CSV table of C-alpha atoms in Angstrom, one decimal:
chain,number,residue,atom,x,y,z
J,4,UNK,CA,0.0,0.0,0.0
J,5,UNK,CA,1.4,3.4,-1.0
J,6,UNK,CA,1.3,6.3,1.3
J,7,UNK,CA,-0.9,9.1,0.2
J,8,UNK,CA,-0.7,12.2,2.5
J,9,UNK,CA,-3.4,14.7,1.7
J,10,UNK,CA,-1.9,17.6,3.6
J,11,UNK,CA,1.8,18.6,3.9
J,12,UNK,CA,3.1,18.6,7.4
J,13,UNK,CA,4.7,21.8,8.8
J,14,UNK,CA,7.5,19.7,10.3
J,15,UNK,CA,10.7,19.1,8.4
J,16,UNK,CA,13.0,16.1,8.8
J,17,UNK,CA,15.5,18.4,10.4
J,18,UNK,CA,13.1,19.2,13.2
J,19,UNK,CA,12.9,15.6,14.5
J,20,UNK,CA,14.2,15.2,18.0
J,21,UNK,CA,17.7,13.5,18.2
J,22,UNK,CA,17.7,9.8,19.0
J,23,UNK,CA,20.1,10.1,21.9
J,24,UNK,CA,18.2,9.8,25.1
J,25,UNK,CA,18.2,9.8,28.8
J,26,UNK,CA,16.5,6.7,30.0
J,27,UNK,CA,14.9,5.6,33.2
J,28,UNK,CA,13.3,2.3,33.9
J,29,UNK,CA,11.5,0.9,36.9
J,30,UNK,CA,11.9,-2.6,38.4
J,31,UNK,CA,8.6,-3.9,39.8
J,32,UNK,CA,8.9,-5.9,43.0
J,33,UNK,CA,7.2,-9.2,42.2
J,34,UNK,CA,4.1,-9.7,44.2
J,35,UNK,CA,2.9,-6.1,43.8
J,36,UNK,CA,-0.6,-7.5,43.5
J,37,UNK,CA,-0.3,-8.6,47.1
J,38,UNK,CA,0.3,-5.0,48.2
J,39,UNK,CA,4.1,-4.4,47.9
J,40,UNK,CA,5.3,-1.2,46.3
J,41,UNK,CA,7.3,-1.0,43.1
J,42,UNK,CA,10.6,0.8,42.9
J,43,UNK,CA,12.1,3.3,40.5
J,44,UNK,CA,15.7,2.6,39.5
J,45,UNK,CA,18.2,4.0,36.9
J,46,UNK,CA,18.3,2.7,33.4
J,47,UNK,CA,20.2,-0.3,32.3
J,48,UNK,CA,23.0,-0.3,29.8
J,49,UNK,CA,21.1,-2.6,27.4
J,50,UNK,CA,18.6,0.2,26.6
J,51,UNK,CA,21.3,2.7,26.0
J,52,UNK,CA,23.0,0.3,23.6
J,53,UNK,CA,19.8,-0.3,21.8
J,54,UNK,CA,18.9,3.3,21.2
J,55,UNK,CA,22.4,4.4,20.4
J,56,UNK,CA,22.9,1.8,17.8
J,57,UNK,CA,25.3,-0.5,19.7
J,58,UNK,CA,22.5,-3.1,20.0
J,59,UNK,CA,20.1,-2.8,17.1
J,60,UNK,CA,16.4,-3.4,17.8
J,61,UNK,CA,15.0,-6.3,15.7
J,62,UNK,CA,13.3,-5.3,12.5
J,63,UNK,CA,9.5,-4.8,12.6
J,64,UNK,CA,7.9,-7.5,10.4
J,65,UNK,CA,5.1,-6.8,8.0
J,66,UNK,CA,4.7,-3.1,8.8
J,67,UNK,CA,2.8,-1.3,6.0
J,68,UNK,CA,2.6,2.4,5.0
J,69,UNK,CA,-0.8,3.9,5.4
J,70,UNK,CA,-2.9,6.4,3.6
J,71,UNK,CA,-4.1,9.2,5.9
J,72,UNK,CA,-5.3,12.8,6.2
J,73,UNK,CA,-3.5,15.5,8.3
J,74,UNK,CA,-6.2,17.6,9.8
J,75,UNK,CA,-4.7,21.0,10.5
J,76,UNK,CA,-6.3,21.1,14.0
J,77,UNK,CA,-4.1,18.1,15.0
J,78,UNK,CA,-0.8,19.3,13.5
J,79,UNK,CA,0.6,21.4,16.3
J,80,UNK,CA,4.1,22.8,16.1
J,81,UNK,CA,5.6,20.0,18.3
J,82,UNK,CA,8.8,18.2,17.5
J,83,UNK,CA,7.9,14.5,17.3
J,84,UNK,CA,10.1,12.1,19.2
J,85,UNK,CA,12.4,10.2,16.9
J,86,UNK,CA,10.7,7.0,15.6
J,87,UNK,CA,13.5,4.7,16.8
J,88,UNK,CA,13.1,6.1,20.3
J,89,UNK,CA,9.3,5.9,20.4
J,90,UNK,CA,9.4,2.3,19.2
J,91,UNK,CA,12.3,1.2,21.5
J,92,UNK,CA,11.3,2.6,24.8
J,93,UNK,CA,8.0,1.2,25.8
J,94,UNK,CA,5.8,-0.1,28.6
J,95,UNK,CA,4.0,-3.3,27.5
J,96,UNK,CA,4.3,-5.6,30.5
J,97,UNK,CA,2.9,-8.5,28.5
J,98,UNK,CA,6.4,-8.8,27.0
J,99,UNK,CA,8.4,-7.8,30.1
J,100,UNK,CA,8.9,-4.9,32.5
J,101,UNK,CA,12.1,-3.4,31.1
J,102,UNK,CA,11.6,-0.6,28.6
J,103,UNK,CA,13.5,-2.5,25.9
J,104,UNK,CA,11.6,-5.8,26.4
J,105,UNK,CA,8.7,-5.1,24.1
J,106,UNK,CA,10.9,-4.3,21.1
J,107,UNK,CA,12.9,-7.5,21.8
J,108,UNK,CA,10.1,-9.9,22.6
J,109,UNK,CA,6.9,-8.7,20.8
J,110,UNK,CA,8.0,-9.4,17.2
J,111,UNK,CA,6.6,-12.9,17.2
J,112,UNK,CA,3.1,-11.7,18.1
J,113,UNK,CA,0.7,-12.7,15.3
J,114,UNK,CA,-1.5,-9.7,14.5
J,115,UNK,CA,-3.3,-11.3,11.5
J,116,UNK,CA,-6.1,-12.2,11.6
J,117,UNK,CA,-7.4,-9.9,14.4
J,118,UNK,CA,-10.9,-9.2,15.5
J,119,UNK,CA,-12.5,-6.9,18.1
J,120,UNK,CA,-15.7,-7.9,19.7
J,121,UNK,CA,-18.1,-5.0,20.6
J,122,UNK,CA,-20.8,-5.9,23.0
J,123,UNK,CA,-22.6,-4.9,26.3
J,124,UNK,CA,-25.1,-2.1,26.3
J,125,UNK,CA,-25.4,-1.8,22.6
J,126,UNK,CA,-28.2,-2.4,20.1
J,127,UNK,CA,-25.8,-3.6,17.4
J,128,UNK,CA,-23.2,-5.9,18.9
J,129,UNK,CA,-20.6,-6.8,16.3
J,130,UNK,CA,-17.3,-8.3,15.7
J,131,UNK,CA,-14.9,-6.2,13.6
J,132,UNK,CA,-12.2,-7.7,11.3
J,133,UNK,CA,-9.6,-5.1,12.1
J,134,UNK,CA,-7.6,-5.3,8.9
J,135,UNK,CA,-10.7,-5.2,6.7
J,136,UNK,CA,-12.1,-2.3,8.8
J,137,UNK,CA,-8.8,-0.4,8.6
J,138,UNK,CA,-9.0,-0.4,4.8
J,139,UNK,CA,-12.4,1.3,4.9
J,140,UNK,CA,-11.4,4.1,7.3
J,141,UNK,CA,-10.4,7.6,6.5
J,142,UNK,CA,-7.4,7.7,8.9
J,143,UNK,CA,-6.1,10.8,10.5
J,144,UNK,CA,-2.6,11.7,11.7
J,145,UNK,CA,-2.8,13.4,15.0
J,146,UNK,CA,0.4,14.6,16.7
J,147,UNK,CA,-0.3,14.2,20.5
J,148,UNK,CA,1.7,14.7,23.6
J,149,UNK,CA,2.3,11.4,25.4
J,150,UNK,CA,2.8,11.5,29.2
J,151,UNK,CA,3.8,8.5,31.3
J,152,UNK,CA,2.9,8.4,35.0
J,153,UNK,CA,6.6,7.7,35.5
J,154,UNK,CA,7.2,11.4,34.7
J,155,UNK,CA,8.6,11.0,31.2
J,156,UNK,CA,7.0,12.2,28.0
J,157,UNK,CA,7.2,12.0,24.2
J,158,UNK,CA,5.4,13.5,21.2
J,159,UNK,CA,4.0,11.0,18.8
J,160,UNK,CA,2.3,11.2,15.4
J,161,UNK,CA,-0.5,8.6,15.7
J,162,UNK,CA,-2.7,7.4,12.9
J,163,UNK,CA,-6.3,6.4,13.7
J,164,UNK,CA,-10.0,7.3,13.9
J,165,UNK,CA,-12.1,8.9,16.7
J,166,UNK,CA,-13.2,6.3,19.2
J,167,UNK,CA,-16.6,7.9,19.1
J,168,UNK,CA,-17.2,6.6,15.5
J,169,UNK,CA,-16.8,3.0,16.6
J,170,UNK,CA,-19.1,3.4,19.6
J,171,UNK,CA,-21.8,5.2,17.6
J,172,UNK,CA,-21.8,2.4,15.0
J,173,UNK,CA,-22.8,0.0,17.8
J,174,UNK,CA,-25.8,2.1,18.8
J,175,UNK,CA,-25.3,2.5,22.6
J,176,UNK,CA,-28.3,2.0,24.8
J,177,UNK,CA,-29.4,4.5,27.4
J,178,UNK,CA,-27.8,2.3,30.1
J,179,UNK,CA,-24.3,2.7,28.6
J,180,UNK,CA,-22.3,4.9,31.0
J,181,UNK,CA,-18.8,3.5,30.6
J,182,UNK,CA,-16.6,1.8,28.0
J,183,UNK,CA,-14.5,-1.2,29.0
J,184,UNK,CA,-11.5,-2.4,27.0
J,185,UNK,CA,-9.6,-5.7,27.1
J,186,UNK,CA,-6.2,-6.8,25.7
J,187,UNK,CA,-5.5,-10.1,24.0
J,188,UNK,CA,-4.9,-12.9,26.4
J,189,UNK,CA,-2.4,-15.4,24.9
J,190,UNK,CA,0.3,-16.6,27.3
J,191,UNK,CA,2.0,-18.6,24.5
J,192,UNK,CA,2.7,-15.4,22.6
J,193,UNK,CA,2.9,-13.0,25.5
J,194,UNK,CA,5.7,-14.1,27.8
J,195,UNK,CA,4.6,-11.7,30.6
J,196,UNK,CA,1.2,-13.3,30.8
J,197,UNK,CA,2.8,-16.7,31.2
J,198,UNK,CA,5.1,-15.7,34.0
J,199,UNK,CA,4.3,-13.5,37.0
J,200,UNK,CA,8.0,-12.8,37.3
J,201,UNK,CA,8.3,-11.5,33.7
J,202,UNK,CA,5.0,-9.7,33.6
J,203,UNK,CA,5.3,-7.7,36.8
J,204,UNK,CA,2.7,-9.5,38.9
J,205,UNK,CA,-0.2,-8.1,36.9
J,206,UNK,CA,-3.5,-10.0,36.7
J,207,UNK,CA,-4.1,-10.6,33.0
J,208,UNK,CA,-5.7,-9.9,30.6
J,209,UNK,CA,-5.0,-6.2,30.8
J,210,UNK,CA,-8.3,-4.2,31.1
J,211,UNK,CA,-9.1,-0.5,31.0
J,212,UNK,CA,-12.1,1.8,31.0
J,213,UNK,CA,-13.4,5.3,30.3
J,214,UNK,CA,-16.5,7.2,31.2
J,215,UNK,CA,-18.8,7.5,28.2
J,216,UNK,CA,-18.3,11.2,27.8
J,217,UNK,CA,-14.5,10.7,27.8
J,218,UNK,CA,-14.7,7.9,25.2
J,219,UNK,CA,-16.9,10.1,23.0
J,220,UNK,CA,-14.6,13.1,23.3
J,221,UNK,CA,-13.1,14.1,19.9
J,222,UNK,CA,-9.5,13.7,21.2
J,223,UNK,CA,-10.0,10.0,22.1
J,224,UNK,CA,-8.5,8.0,19.3
J,225,UNK,CA,-8.5,4.4,18.2
J,226,UNK,CA,-5.0,4.0,16.8
J,227,UNK,CA,-3.8,1.7,14.1
J,228,UNK,CA,-0.5,3.3,13.2
J,229,UNK,CA,2.3,5.8,14.0
J,230,UNK,CA,4.9,7.6,11.9
J,231,UNK,CA,3.0,6.9,8.7
J,232,UNK,CA,2.9,3.1,9.1
J,233,UNK,CA,0.9,0.4,10.9
J,234,UNK,CA,1.7,0.0,14.6
J,235,UNK,CA,4.8,-2.0,15.6
J,236,UNK,CA,3.9,-4.9,17.8
J,237,UNK,CA,5.7,-3.3,20.8
J,238,UNK,CA,3.5,-0.3,20.5
J,239,UNK,CA,0.2,-2.2,20.7
J,240,UNK,CA,-0.4,-3.6,17.2
J,241,UNK,CA,-2.7,-3.9,15.5
J,242,UNK,CA,-5.0,-1.5,17.4
J,243,UNK,CA,-4.7,0.5,20.6
J,244,UNK,CA,-6.3,3.4,22.5
J,245,UNK,CA,-4.8,6.8,22.9
J,246,UNK,CA,-6.4,9.4,25.3
J,247,UNK,CA,-3.8,12.2,25.3
J,248,UNK,CA,-4.9,14.1,28.5
J,249,UNK,CA,-4.5,10.9,30.6
J,250,UNK,CA,-1.4,9.0,31.7
J,251,UNK,CA,-0.1,6.5,29.2
J,252,UNK,CA,-1.2,3.4,31.1
J,253,UNK,CA,-4.8,4.2,30.1
J,254,UNK,CA,-3.8,3.6,26.5
J,255,UNK,CA,-4.6,-0.1,26.4
J,256,UNK,CA,-2.8,-2.0,23.6
J,257,UNK,CA,-3.7,-4.9,21.3
J,258,UNK,CA,-7.4,-4.6,22.0
J,259,UNK,CA,-9.7,-7.6,21.4
J,260,UNK,CA,-12.9,-6.4,23.1
J,261,UNK,CA,-14.9,-3.2,23.7
J,262,UNK,CA,-17.8,-3.5,26.1
J,263,UNK,CA,-20.3,-0.7,27.0
J,264,UNK,CA,-21.4,-1.0,30.6
J,265,UNK,CA,-23.7,0.6,33.1
J,266,UNK,CA,-21.2,0.4,36.0
J,267,UNK,CA,-17.6,1.6,36.2
J,268,UNK,CA,-15.4,-1.2,34.8
J,269,UNK,CA,-12.2,-2.6,36.5
J,270,UNK,CA,-8.9,-1.2,35.3
J,271,UNK,CA,-5.7,-3.3,35.7
J,272,UNK,CA,-3.4,-0.8,37.5
J,273,UNK,CA,-6.3,0.5,39.6
J,274,UNK,CA,-7.0,-3.0,40.8
J,275,UNK,CA,-3.4,-3.8,41.4
J,276,UNK,CA,-2.5,-0.6,43.4
J,277,UNK,CA,-5.6,1.6,43.9
J,278,UNK,CA,-3.6,3.9,46.3
J,279,UNK,CA,-1.3,4.7,43.3
J,280,UNK,CA,-3.4,4.5,40.2
J,281,UNK,CA,-6.9,6.0,40.0
J,282,UNK,CA,-9.6,5.2,37.5
J,283,UNK,CA,-9.4,8.6,35.9
J,284,UNK,CA,-5.6,8.9,35.6
J,285,UNK,CA,-5.8,12.5,34.3
J,286,UNK,CA,-2.4,14.2,34.0
J,287,UNK,CA,-2.3,16.6,36.9
J,288,UNK,CA,0.9,18.3,38.2
J,289,UNK,CA,-1.0,19.0,41.4
J,290,UNK,CA,-1.5,15.4,42.4
J,291,UNK,CA,1.7,13.4,42.8
J,292,UNK,CA,2.1,9.7,42.4
J,293,UNK,CA,3.5,8.2,45.6
J,294,UNK,CA,6.8,7.5,43.9
J,295,UNK,CA,7.0,10.2,41.2
J,296,UNK,CA,6.4,13.9,41.4
J,297,UNK,CA,4.1,15.0,38.6
J,298,UNK,CA,5.2,18.6,38.8
J,299,UNK,CA,7.7,18.2,35.9
J,300,UNK,CA,8.6,15.6,33.3
J,301,UNK,CA,11.6,14.6,31.2
J,302,UNK,CA,11.1,14.6,27.4
J,303,UNK,CA,12.6,11.3,26.2
J,304,UNK,CA,14.9,11.8,23.3
J,305,UNK,CA,15.6,15.5,23.8
J,306,UNK,CA,18.8,17.2,24.9
J,307,UNK,CA,21.5,14.6,24.3
J,308,UNK,CA,22.5,11.4,26.0
J,309,UNK,CA,21.3,12.3,29.5
J,310,UNK,CA,18.1,14.0,28.4
J,311,UNK,CA,16.8,17.5,28.6
J,312,UNK,CA,16.2,19.6,31.6
J,313,UNK,CA,13.0,18.8,33.3
J,314,UNK,CA,10.1,20.9,32.1
J,315,UNK,CA,6.8,21.7,33.8
J,316,UNK,CA,4.0,19.3,33.4
J,317,UNK,CA,0.8,20.9,32.0
J,318,UNK,CA,-2.6,20.3,33.5
J,319,UNK,CA,-4.4,17.6,31.5
J,320,UNK,CA,-1.1,17.2,29.5
J,321,UNK,CA,-1.8,20.5,27.8
J,322,UNK,CA,-5.3,19.7,26.7
J,323,UNK,CA,-7.0,21.6,29.5
J,324,UNK,CA,-9.0,23.9,27.2
J,325,UNK,CA,-10.5,20.9,25.4
J,326,UNK,CA,-11.3,18.6,28.3
J,327,UNK,CA,-11.6,20.5,31.6
J,328,UNK,CA,-15.3,20.8,31.3
J,329,UNK,CA,-15.6,17.0,31.6
J,330,UNK,CA,-14.6,17.2,35.2
J,331,UNK,CA,-16.3,20.4,36.3
J,332,UNK,CA,-17.1,20.3,40.0
J,333,UNK,CA,-15.1,17.2,40.6
J,334,UNK,CA,-12.5,16.9,43.4
J,335,UNK,CA,-9.5,15.9,41.2
J,336,UNK,CA,-7.5,14.8,44.3
J,337,UNK,CA,-10.3,12.3,45.2
J,338,UNK,CA,-11.0,11.3,41.6
J,339,UNK,CA,-7.4,11.1,40.5
């Protein structure tokens, strides 16, 4: 498939952030699900070697270029993080807890065929063949800030469609108040699901949820690509969620089910450590994580080998004007 971009980007190749990067990783104490706390530790040499070319990441199999529009409203003057960095420094615990594990271990994941079941409080339950569906969509490139709860950030050009379009097609009933998501469960392919030690003690399959108005917001995106191509396996192929005003763990990957529910659905990290991870997970510099201050962040890939100076974190990750009304009157310390 040839790439056909319908609007020229304002960003030039020379504006792309350098690939040298300051890296941090966290080591999860196994058994966190039983109440122990995780620790934050410095990065390992293996990740430095990978990103600096000493240890090449394996090639991404079967990635295709995509046809897409570039709506002007979603082409801000941000410098995207270099592609090699964004595809080599990931959290995807199904393949391991180290930031370099997904790029090393996700390449064997079979993403064809792939279906998503849509059910629950809908009048038209359905099962989508993702690859056939993708061919029928008018994809958009949206350059979004990405903010991890671990206080690092990137800027990524995602390709996808508004989540609202998928929900509307299923005709939600009046009882639909929330949207629940579920990741593929396949321990044979996902080593972290097969081993509590490798997968950080998480109860799989990974699940997430949004309030209905959050899911229907124009910024919420069902993503099938990045950097002009289909998603690499380590970034959540073939389809994932991106909600840019929330911390990255809300962006569930490799989705196989979307259910509309009347009650608030369970979310993996909220179940595992509710004192650390709330249901809403909105980026908020005024509410710290117990182990990471959220006042500032480090932009991964900027400023040379040891990273840029920390920069202030913006409320709702810089999308306050668009989304603050969703939470009017709420105590954001209580509903964190």
